[in-house]
Coordinates of C-alpha atoms and ligand atoms in Angstrom, one line a residue:
X44 CA -79.3 -0.7 22.3
X45 CA -78.5 -4.1 20.8
X46 CA -75.1 -5.4 22.0
X47 CA -72.3 -6.2 19.4
X48 CA -70.5 -9.4 19.8
X49 CA -66.7 -9.2 18.8
X50 CA -66.5 -13.0 18.9
X51 CA -63.6 -12.8 21.4
X52 CA -63.9 -14.0 24.9
X53 CA -61.9 -12.0 27.6
X54 CA -61.0 -14.0 30.6
X55 CA -62.7 -12.8 33.8
X56 CA -60.0 -11.5 36.2
X57 CA -60.3 -11.0 40.0
X58 CA -59.3 -7.7 41.4
X59 CA -56.2 -9.3 42.8
X60 CA -55.1 -10.6 39.5
X61 CA -55.8 -7.2 37.8
X62 CA -53.6 -5.5 40.5
X63 CA -50.8 -8.2 39.8
X64 CA -51.0 -7.4 36.1
X65 CA -50.7 -3.8 36.6
X66 CA -47.7 -4.2 38.9
X67 CA -46.0 -6.5 36.4
X68 CA -46.5 -4.0 33.4
X69 CA -45.4 -1.0 35.7
X70 CA -42.3 -3.1 36.9
X71 CA -41.3 -3.9 33.3
X72 CA -41.6 -0.3 32.3
X73 CA -39.5 0.6 35.3
X74 CA -36.9 -2.1 34.6
X75 CA -36.6 -0.8 30.8
X76 CA -36.2 2.8 32.2
X77 CA -33.6 1.9 34.7
X78 CA -31.8 -0.2 32.2
X79 CA -31.6 2.7 29.4
X80 CA -28.1 3.3 28.9
X81 CA -28.8 7.1 29.1
X82 CA -30.5 6.8 32.4
X83 CA -27.9 8.7 34.4
X84 CA -28.1 11.7 32.1
X85 CA -30.5 14.3 33.6
X86 CA -33.7 14.8 31.7
X87 CA -35.6 17.9 30.8
X88 CA -39.3 17.0 30.8
X89 CA -40.7 13.8 32.2
X90 CA -38.3 10.8 31.6
X91 CA -40.6 7.9 32.6
X92 CA -41.9 5.6 29.7
X93 CA -44.9 6.9 28.0
X94 CA -44.8 10.3 29.9
X95 CA -41.6 11.0 27.8
X96 CA -43.9 11.3 24.8
X97 CA -45.3 14.3 26.6
X98 CA -41.8 15.6 26.6
X99 CA -41.5 15.0 22.9
X100 CA -44.8 16.8 22.4
X101 CA -43.5 19.8 24.5
X102 CA -40.4 19.9 22.6
X103 CA -42.3 20.4 19.4
X104 CA -44.0 23.4 20.7
X105 CA -41.5 24.8 23.2
X106 CA -37.9 23.6 22.4
X107 CA -36.5 26.8 23.3
X108 CA -38.0 26.7 27.0
X109 CA -36.8 23.1 27.4
X110 CA -33.2 23.9 26.1
X111 CA -32.9 26.9 28.3
X112 CA -34.2 25.1 31.3
X113 CA -31.6 22.3 30.5
X114 CA -28.7 24.9 30.2
X115 CA -29.7 26.7 33.4
X116 CA -29.3 23.4 35.3
X117 CA -26.9 21.0 33.7
X118 CA -23.8 20.9 31.6
X119 CA -25.3 17.9 29.6
X120 CA -28.8 16.8 29.5
X121 CA -31.2 14.9 27.5
X122 CA -34.6 15.7 25.8
X123 CA -37.0 13.2 24.4
X124 CA -37.9 13.1 20.7
X125 CA -40.8 10.8 19.6
X126 CA -38.3 8.0 18.4
X127 CA -35.2 8.7 20.6
X128 CA -33.3 10.6 23.2
X129 CA -31.2 13.7 22.1
X130 CA -28.3 14.5 24.3
X131 CA -27.6 18.2 24.5
X132 CA -24.4 19.9 25.6
X133 CA -24.8 23.2 27.0
X134 CA -22.3 26.0 27.0
X135 CA -19.1 26.9 25.5
X136 CA -16.8 24.4 27.2
X137 CA -18.9 21.4 26.2
X138 CA -19.4 22.9 22.7
X139 CA -15.8 22.9 22.3
X140 CA -15.3 19.3 23.6
X141 CA -18.0 18.1 21.2
X142 CA -16.4 19.8 18.2
X143 CA -13.0 18.3 18.9
X144 CA -14.0 14.7 18.8
X145 CA -12.7 13.1 15.5
X146 CA -15.2 11.8 13.0
X147 CA -14.5 8.0 13.9
X148 CA -15.7 8.9 17.4
X149 CA -18.5 11.4 16.9
X150 CA -19.6 11.3 13.3
X151 CA -21.2 14.4 11.6
X152 CA -22.0 12.3 8.5
X153 CA -23.8 9.6 10.5
X154 CA -25.8 12.3 12.3
X155 CA -26.8 13.9 9.1
X156 CA -27.9 10.5 7.7
X157 CA -30.5 10.4 10.5
X158 CA -31.5 14.0 10.7
X159 CA -31.8 14.7 7.0
X160 CA -32.0 11.0 5.9
X161 CA -29.2 12.1 3.4
X162 CA -29.1 8.9 1.4
X163 CA -32.7 9.4 0.3
X164 CA -32.8 13.1 0.0
X165 CA -29.4 14.7 -1.0
X166 CA -28.3 11.5 -2.7
X167 CA -25.8 8.7 -2.5
X168 CA -22.6 10.3 -3.8
X169 CA -21.8 12.2 -0.7
X170 CA -22.5 15.5 -2.4
X171 CA -22.0 17.3 0.9
X172 CA -18.4 16.5 0.8
X173 CA -17.8 18.0 -2.7
X174 CA -20.1 20.9 -2.1
X175 CA -17.9 21.5 1.2
X176 CA -14.6 21.2 -0.9
X177 CA -15.8 23.6 -3.7
X178 CA -17.5 26.1 -1.5
X179 CA -14.9 26.2 1.4
X180 CA -12.1 26.1 -1.3
X181 CA -12.1 28.0 -4.7
X182 CA -15.6 29.8 -4.1
X183 CA -14.3 31.3 -0.9
X184 CA -10.8 32.1 -2.3
X185 CA -12.1 33.6 -5.3
X186 CA -14.7 35.8 -3.8
X187 CA -13.0 39.0 -4.9
X188 CA -13.5 37.9 -8.6
X189 CA -17.0 36.6 -8.0
X190 CA -18.3 39.7 -6.2
X191 CA -19.0 41.9 -9.3
X192 CA -21.1 39.0 -10.6
X193 CA -23.0 38.9 -7.3
X194 CA -23.6 42.6 -7.2
X195 CA -24.7 42.7 -11.0
X196 CA -27.3 39.8 -9.9
X197 CA -28.6 41.8 -6.9
X198 CA -29.3 44.7 -9.0
X199 CA -31.0 42.7 -11.7
X200 CA -33.0 40.5 -9.2
X201 CA -34.2 43.7 -7.4
X202 CA -35.5 45.2 -10.6
X203 CA -37.3 42.0 -11.4
X204 CA -38.7 41.1 -7.9
X205 CA -39.1 44.4 -6.2
X206 CA -39.0 46.9 -8.9
X207 CA -40.6 50.2 -7.8
X208 CA -40.3 53.8 -8.5
X209 CA -39.1 57.0 -6.8
X210 CA -42.8 58.1 -6.3
X211 CA -44.5 55.1 -5.0
X212 CA -44.0 52.5 -2.6
X213 CA -44.3 48.8 -3.6
X214 CA -45.1 46.0 -1.1
X215 CA -43.7 42.6 -1.3
X216 CA -43.7 39.4 1.0
X217 CA -40.6 39.8 2.9
X218 CA -39.4 36.2 3.3
X219 CA -40.6 35.3 -0.2
X220 CA -39.0 38.1 -1.9
X221 CA -35.8 37.7 0.0
X222 CA -35.7 34.0 -0.7
X223 CA -36.1 34.6 -4.5
X224 CA -33.4 37.3 -4.6
X225 CA -30.9 35.1 -2.6
X226 CA -31.7 32.2 -4.7
X227 CA -31.0 34.2 -7.9
X228 CA -27.8 35.7 -6.6
X229 CA -26.5 32.5 -5.1
X230 CA -27.0 30.8 -8.3
X231 CA -25.3 33.5 -10.3
X232 CA -22.2 32.2 -8.3
X233 CA -23.2 28.5 -8.6
X234 CA -24.3 28.1 -12.1
X235 CA -24.0 31.5 -13.8
X236 CA -26.0 33.2 -16.4
X237 CA -28.3 32.4 -18.0
X238 CA -29.4 29.7 -15.8
X239 CA -29.6 31.7 -12.6
X240 CA -32.5 33.6 -14.2
X241 CA -34.3 30.6 -15.3
X242 CA -37.6 30.6 -13.5
X243 CA -38.0 26.8 -13.3
X244 CA -34.4 26.4 -12.1
X245 CA -35.0 28.9 -9.3
X246 CA -38.4 27.6 -8.3
X247 CA -36.9 24.0 -8.2
X248 CA -33.8 25.0 -6.0
X249 CA -36.1 27.1 -3.6
X250 CA -38.6 24.1 -3.3
X251 CA -35.9 21.5 -2.8
X252 CA -35.7 22.3 0.9
X253 CA -39.4 21.4 1.2
X254 CA -38.8 18.2 -0.9
X255 CA -35.9 17.2 1.6
X256 CA -38.2 18.0 4.6
X257 CA -41.3 15.8 3.2
X258 CA -39.0 12.9 2.4
X259 CA -37.0 12.9 5.7
X260 CA -40.3 13.5 7.7
X261 CA -41.8 10.3 6.3
X262 CA -38.7 8.4 6.6
X263 CA -38.1 9.4 10.2
X264 CA -41.5 7.7 11.0
X265 CA -40.9 4.3 9.6
X266 CA -38.6 1.5 10.9
X267 CA -35.1 1.2 9.5
X268 CA -35.6 -2.0 7.6
X269 CA -38.4 -0.3 5.5
X270 CA -36.2 2.8 4.7
X271 CA -34.4 1.4 1.7
X272 CA -37.7 0.2 0.2
X273 CA -39.7 3.3 0.8
X274 CA -36.9 5.9 0.6
X275 CA -35.9 5.3 -3.0
X276 CA -39.5 5.4 -4.1
X277 CA -40.3 8.8 -2.5
X278 CA -40.2 10.9 -5.7
X279 CA -39.7 14.6 -4.8
X280 CA -36.0 15.1 -4.5
X281 CA -35.1 13.0 -7.5
X282 CA -37.6 14.6 -9.6
X283 CA -36.3 18.1 -8.6
X284 CA -32.8 16.9 -9.7
X285 CA -34.2 15.7 -13.1
X286 CA -35.7 19.1 -13.5
X287 CA -32.4 20.7 -12.9
X288 CA -30.7 18.2 -15.3
X289 CA -33.1 19.1 -18.1
X290 CA -31.9 22.8 -17.8
X291 CA -28.2 22.3 -16.9
X292 CA -27.6 19.0 -18.5
X293 CA -26.2 20.1 -22.1
X294 CA -23.7 22.6 -20.4
X295 CA -22.7 20.0 -17.8
X296 CA -22.2 17.1 -20.6
X297 CA -20.3 19.5 -22.7
X298 CA -17.9 20.7 -19.9
X299 CA -17.3 17.0 -18.9
X300 CA -16.5 15.9 -22.4
X301 CA -13.9 18.8 -22.7
X302 CA -12.3 17.8 -19.5
X303 CA -12.3 14.0 -20.4
X304 CA -10.8 15.0 -23.8
X305 CA -8.3 17.6 -22.9
X306 CA -7.6 17.0 -19.2
X307 CA -8.1 19.4 -16.5
X308 CA -6.2 22.4 -18.0
X309 CA -7.2 23.5 -21.5
X310 CA -7.7 26.8 -23.2
X311 CA -11.0 28.4 -22.8
X312 CA -11.8 26.3 -19.7
X313 CA -14.5 28.1 -17.6
X314 CA -13.4 28.9 -13.9
X315 CA -16.5 28.8 -12.0
X316 CA -18.5 26.7 -9.4
X317 CA -20.3 24.5 -11.9
X318 CA -16.8 23.5 -13.5
X319 CA -15.1 22.9 -10.1
X320 CA -18.0 20.6 -9.1
X321 CA -17.8 18.7 -12.5
X322 CA -14.0 18.3 -11.9
X323 CA -14.5 17.0 -8.5
X324 CA -17.3 14.6 -9.6
X325 CA -15.1 13.2 -12.4
X326 CA -12.3 12.5 -9.8
X327 CA -14.7 10.9 -7.4
X328 CA -16.9 8.9 -9.9
X329 CA -14.8 8.4 -12.9
X330 CA -15.7 8.9 -16.5
X331 CA -19.2 7.5 -16.8
X332 CA -21.9 9.2 -18.7
X333 CA -24.1 10.2 -15.7
X334 CA -24.4 13.8 -14.6
X335 CA -26.4 12.6 -11.5
X336 CA -23.4 13.3 -9.1
X337 CA -23.1 16.8 -10.4
X338 CA -26.9 17.5 -9.9
X339 CA -26.6 16.1 -6.4
X340 CA -23.9 18.5 -5.6
X341 CA -25.8 21.5 -7.0
X342 CA -29.0 20.6 -5.3
X343 CA -27.2 20.0 -2.0
X344 CA -25.2 23.3 -2.3
X345 CA -28.6 25.1 -2.8
X346 CA -30.1 23.3 0.1
X347 CA -27.2 24.6 2.3
X348 CA -27.2 28.1 1.1
X349 CA -30.7 29.4 0.2
X350 CA -32.9 29.3 3.1
X351 CA -30.2 29.8 5.8
X352 CA -29.1 33.1 4.0
X353 CA -32.6 34.4 3.1
X354 CA -33.6 33.9 6.7
X355 CA -30.6 35.8 8.0
X356 CA -31.3 38.6 5.4
X357 CA -35.1 38.7 6.4
X358 CA -34.2 38.8 10.2
X359 CA -31.8 41.6 9.5
X360 CA -34.4 43.6 7.6
X361 CA -37.0 43.2 10.2
X362 CA -34.7 44.7 12.8
X363 CA -33.8 47.4 10.6
X364 CA -37.3 48.4 10.0
X365 CA -38.4 48.1 13.5
X366 CA -35.4 50.2 14.7
X367 CA -35.0 52.6 11.9
X368 CA -32.6 54.8 14.0
X369 CA -29.8 52.3 12.6
X370 CA -30.6 52.9 9.0
X371 CA -28.5 56.2 8.8
X372 CA -25.3 54.9 10.5
X373 CA -25.4 51.7 8.2
X374 CA -26.2 53.7 5.0
X375 CA -23.4 56.1 5.8
X376 CA -20.9 53.3 6.2
X377 CA -22.0 51.6 3.0
X378 CA -21.7 55.0 1.0
X379 CA -18.2 55.5 2.3
X380 CA -17.0 52.0 1.7
X381 CA -18.4 51.9 -1.9
X382 CA -16.9 55.4 -2.5
X383 CA -13.5 54.2 -1.6
X384 CA -13.6 50.6 -3.0
X385 CA -16.6 50.3 -5.5
X386 CA -18.8 47.4 -5.2
X387 CA -16.1 45.0 -4.3
X388 CA -15.3 42.3 -1.6
X389 CA -13.0 44.9 -0.1
X390 CA -16.0 47.4 0.4
X391 CA -18.2 44.7 2.1
X392 CA -15.3 43.7 4.1
X393 CA -15.0 47.3 5.3
X394 CA -18.6 47.4 6.5
X395 CA -18.0 46.6 10.1
X396 CA -21.3 47.9 11.4
X397 CA -23.3 45.9 8.9
X398 CA -21.2 42.7 9.8
X399 CA -21.9 43.2 13.4
X400 CA -25.8 43.9 12.7
X401 CA -26.0 40.5 10.9
X402 CA -23.9 38.8 13.5
X403 CA -26.2 40.1 16.3
X404 CA -29.3 39.1 14.3
X405 CA -28.1 35.7 13.6
X406 CA -27.0 35.3 17.5
X407 CA -30.8 35.8 18.5
X408 CA -32.2 34.1 15.4
X409 CA -30.1 31.2 14.2
X410 CA -31.6 28.8 11.7
X411 CA -32.4 26.3 14.5
X412 CA -31.9 26.0 18.3
X413 CA -29.6 23.1 17.7
X414 CA -26.4 22.7 15.7
X415 CA -23.0 20.5 15.7
X416 CA -25.1 17.2 15.3
X417 CA -23.0 14.1 16.0
X418 CA -23.6 10.5 16.2
X419 CA -21.4 8.5 18.9
X420 CA -19.6 5.8 17.1
X421 CA -18.2 4.4 20.2
X422 CA -18.8 5.0 24.0
X423 CA -17.3 8.4 25.0
X424 CA -16.7 10.2 28.3
X425 CA -17.1 13.9 28.5
X426 CA -14.6 15.7 30.9
X427 CA -17.5 16.1 33.5
X428 CA -17.8 12.3 33.6
X429 CA -21.0 11.9 31.5
X430 CA -20.9 8.7 29.6
X431 CA -22.3 8.6 26.0
X432 CA -23.1 5.2 24.7
X433 CA -22.6 4.1 21.0
X434 CA -25.5 5.2 18.7
X435 CA -26.4 8.4 20.9
X436 CA -27.3 11.5 19.1
X437 CA -25.4 14.5 20.7
X438 CA -26.0 18.1 19.8
X439 CA -25.0 21.7 20.9
X440 CA -27.5 24.3 21.3
X441 CA -27.3 27.9 19.8
X442 CA -30.1 29.2 21.9
X443 CA -28.7 28.0 25.2
X444 CA -25.3 29.3 24.2
X445 CA -26.3 32.6 22.8
X446 CA -28.7 33.7 25.5
X447 CA -26.2 33.1 28.3
X448 CA -25.5 36.1 30.4
X449 CA -22.1 34.9 31.2
X450 CA -21.1 35.2 27.7
X451 CA -23.3 38.1 26.5
X452 CA -24.2 41.1 28.4
X453 CA -28.1 41.8 28.1
X454 CA -28.0 38.5 26.2
X455 CA -31.7 38.7 25.3
X456 CA -31.3 42.2 23.9
X457 CA -30.6 43.2 20.1
X458 CA -27.5 45.4 20.4
X459 CA -26.6 45.7 16.7
X460 CA -23.1 47.2 17.1
X461 CA -22.3 44.8 20.0
X462 CA -19.5 43.2 18.0
X463 CA -18.2 46.3 15.9
X464 CA -17.8 48.2 19.1
X465 CA -15.4 45.6 20.3
X466 CA -13.7 45.2 17.0
X467 CA -13.1 48.8 16.6
X468 CA -11.1 48.9 19.9
X469 CA -8.5 46.7 18.3
X470 CA -6.5 44.1 20.2
X471 CA -6.5 40.4 20.4
X472 CA -10.2 40.0 20.4
X473 CA -10.9 42.2 17.3
X474 CA -10.8 39.6 14.5
X475 CA -13.0 37.0 16.5
X476 CA -15.9 39.7 16.3
X477 CA -16.3 39.1 12.5
X478 CA -19.7 37.8 11.4
X479 CA -18.1 34.6 9.7
X480 CA -16.0 33.8 12.9
X481 CA -17.3 30.7 14.7
X482 CA -16.2 30.0 18.3
X483 CA -17.5 28.1 21.3
X484 CA -19.6 31.1 22.3
X485 CA -21.0 31.8 18.8
X486 CA -22.2 28.6 16.9
X487 CA -25.0 29.5 14.3
X488 CA -22.5 28.2 11.8
X489 CA -21.6 25.3 13.9
X490 CA -18.0 25.2 15.0
X491 CA -14.8 23.2 14.2
X492 CA -14.1 20.9 11.2
X493 CA -17.7 20.7 10.0
X494 CA -18.7 24.3 10.4
X495 CA -20.4 26.0 7.6
X496 CA -18.1 26.3 4.7
X497 CA -20.3 28.8 3.0
X498 CA -20.1 31.4 5.8
X499 CA -17.6 33.7 4.0
X500 CA -19.7 33.7 0.9
X501 CA -23.0 34.1 2.9
X502 CA -21.5 37.2 4.9
X503 CA -20.2 38.9 1.6
X504 CA -23.6 38.2 0.0
X505 CA -25.9 39.4 2.7
X506 CA -23.9 42.5 3.4
X507 CA -23.9 43.4 -0.3
X508 CA -27.8 42.9 -0.5
X509 CA -28.2 45.2 2.5
X510 CA -25.8 47.8 1.1
X511 CA -27.8 47.8 -2.2
X512 CA -31.0 48.3 -0.2
X513 CA -29.6 51.1 1.9
X514 CA -28.2 52.9 -1.0
X515 CA -31.1 52.5 -3.5
X516 CA -34.3 52.2 -1.5
X517 CA -36.2 53.4 1.5
X518 CA -37.7 50.5 3.3
X519 CA -40.4 49.9 6.0
X520 CA -42.7 47.2 7.4
X521 CA -46.2 47.5 5.9
X522 CA -47.7 47.1 9.2
X523 CA -45.1 49.5 10.9
X524 CA -44.4 48.8 14.5
X525 CA -42.4 46.1 16.2
X526 CA -40.3 43.3 14.4
X527 CA -42.6 40.6 13.2
X528 CA -42.5 37.6 15.4
X529 CA -40.6 34.4 14.5
X530 CA -42.3 31.0 14.0
X531 CA -41.0 28.3 16.0
X532 CA -41.5 24.7 14.9
X533 CA -39.6 22.0 17.1
X534 CA -36.0 23.0 16.7
X535 CA -36.5 25.4 13.7
X536 CA -36.6 29.2 14.0
X537 CA -38.4 30.8 11.0
X538 CA -38.4 34.5 10.2
X539 CA -42.1 35.6 10.2
X540 CA -43.3 34.4 6.6
X541 CA -46.5 36.6 6.4
X542 CA -44.9 40.1 7.1
X543 CA -44.5 42.5 4.2
X544 CA -42.0 45.0 3.4
X545 CA -42.5 48.3 1.5
X546 CA -39.8 49.7 -0.8
X547 CA -39.5 53.0 -2.6
X548 CA -36.6 53.9 -4.8
X549 CA -34.4 56.7 -3.2
X550 CA -34.2 60.1 -5.1
X551 CA -30.4 59.8 -4.8
X552 CA -30.1 56.1 -5.6
X553 CA -26.7 54.9 -6.9
X554 CA -26.8 51.3 -8.0
Ligands
HEM119 C1 -26.3 32.9 7.1 C2 -26.3 31.7 6.4 C3 -25.8 30.4 6.7 C4 -26.0 29.8 8.0 C5 -26.7 30.3 9.2 C6 -25.4 28.4 7.7 C7 -25.4 27.5 8.8 C8 -24.9 26.2 8.7 C9 -24.8 25.3 9.8 C10 -25.4 25.4 11.1 C11 -24.2 24.1 9.2 C12 -23.8 22.9 10.0 C13 -22.7 23.0 10.8 C14 -22.5 21.6 11.7 O1 -23.0 20.6 11.4 O2 -21.8 21.8 12.7 C15 -23.8 24.6 7.9 C16 -23.1 23.6 7.1 C17 -22.8 23.8 5.7 N1 -23.0 25.1 5.0 FE1 -23.9 26.8 5.8 N2 -25.0 28.3 6.6 C18 -25.3 29.6 5.8 C19 -24.9 29.7 4.6 C20 -24.3 28.9 3.7 C21 -24.1 29.2 2.3 C22 -24.4 30.6 1.7 C23 -23.5 28.1 1.7 C24 -22.9 27.8 0.5 C25 -22.4 28.7 -0.3 C26 -23.3 27.1 2.9 C27 -22.7 25.8 2.7 C28 -22.6 25.0 3.8 C29 -22.1 23.7 3.5 C30 -21.4 23.0 2.3 C31 -22.1 23.0 4.8 C32 -21.5 21.6 5.3 C33 -20.3 21.6 5.9 C34 -19.8 20.2 6.3 O3 -20.5 19.3 6.1 O4 -18.8 20.0 6.9 N3 -23.8 27.6 3.9 N4 -24.2 25.7 7.6

C-alpha cells in the first residue's frame, strides 16, 4: 500500500520522554481536578477529568439511578453534565434551605437563563415575571368565574378531538389527544373564543415547547461569546410568536388602544387573561406600538402550562386504565359533587379522591427528576458545611425526594388515595394533602417563592377533565394490561407517547 505523506514531521521521542510527557499531562489533569472549587462535594459517577464525560453520558440514560444513588449516600452531591457540574440537594431539609435563599444569593432567573436560554427562547421582556403575576394573581383568584368557560371548552374539545358514540369505541393517541384538549381548554382561559379553537394557534402553542428545546439545545452547545450572535438568528421561537401575532394582533392592538385612550378603567373593558397581560405589558414597556411583549407572555404562559398539565392528565389516565377498580369510586365522587354544586370550582374542590389521585400520579411522575433550579450569585454555605462557589448551578430532586421511604410509606407504590385518606381524618395535616400544596416533601411544582403559580389552575383543570371523562365515557387502554411505561431522557420524564386510549360514550352520560 502506498504511504501517504502529511508533510508534518513528528519528533522522535525516547520511551523515557514519552513516560515523562504522559506523567506531565496526568499531573496537569490531576491539578485541575484538585483545584476545581467543587472538588470537596461528593460525586455520583466518576469525577476524574475525561472520565466525568462517562458520568454525563450515564446521566442522559439513567438520571434516576444516579440521583437515587446520590440521595442514598449524601445530603448534597454533584453530577457531571457535558459542560458543567450540577450540585444536587437531596431530601426535605436541604430542599427547604435551597428555596429559602433570596434571589440575590441563589437566582432562579439566572438559572433559567442557562437551562432554557430564556433570552433567546422566551424573549427579552421577562415574560415569565408578567405571566407569574397574571397567573398567580387574577387567573387564580377568578377561577370560580373562569370554570364555566373551562368546562364548556372541555365538552367542545372532546367532541372535536375524541368524538365517539354510545355504540362504538374510538381510539386516540393518548398523549397527543390530551395535549390538544389541554391546549384548547387552557387557551380558552388565556385568549378566549374564538382564538382557542383556531387550529394554527393551537398547533403553534403546542409546538412552542419543541421550538424552545431546539433553540436551547443548540445554544447550550456553543460558547457564551457566540450566543448573542447565533441566538437571535435561530428562527423558531420568534417565528412562532409572529404566527400568534397574525391571529391575535388585531384584538391585542384594539384593547391596547382603548387602554391608552381611556385609562385602565372604562365601560365594556374585558376582564380576561389577555387583557390583564396587555395591562401589565403597558406598565412595563410603556405605550409603544409593539405587541411583541404581549406575544412573549402568551407564548411563555403556554410553555409553562400545556405540556406539564397534559403529561399529568395522561399519567393519571394510564393509572386509571391499568387499575380500573378506581373508576367507580372516582365516578361516584364526581357525580355527587356535580349534583350538589354543578360544574363549578366548588365541585372540583370537593373531589378529594381525584385530587389525591393526581397528586399521587405526579409524585411518581413529575415532569422532571429535577426542580428548584438556582444559580449561586455569591458563595454560600449550607447548614451541613457544604460550600457552594459563585456561579454553581444547584437543584433539588423530585425523584430523590418523592421516593424516600422516610417520607412516604411504600414510596415506589401508586396508592391513589394516599393523600385523601389523611385529609379526610382532618387535623392540622389535612390541608397540606391538597394537590396544589407544595412542601419540602412534595416538590413537583417546585417550592417557595418561585413555585408554579399555575398550580391552582392546573389542579382545577385536570380534575374537571377527569370528571368529564368519568361521567361521559368508558375508557380503556387499547393494548389493555399494565400502565404504559414512561420515556426517560436525561432529567425529563415523559408519559408514554405511543400508547392509545379507547373511549366509548356512556349510555347515561351527563355533560
Ligand atoms: C401539573 C401541571 C404543572 C406542573 C407539574 C408544573 C410545574 C412547574 C414547575 C416545576 C415550575 C418551576 C418551579 C421552580 O423553578 O422552582 C413551574 C413554574 C411555573 N409554572 Fe407550572 N406547572 C404546571 C402547570 C402550570 C400551569 C397550568 C400554568 C399556567 C396556568 C403554570 C405556570 C407556571 C409559571 C408562570 C411558572 C413560573 C413561576 C416563577 O417563575 O416564579 N404551570 N411549574
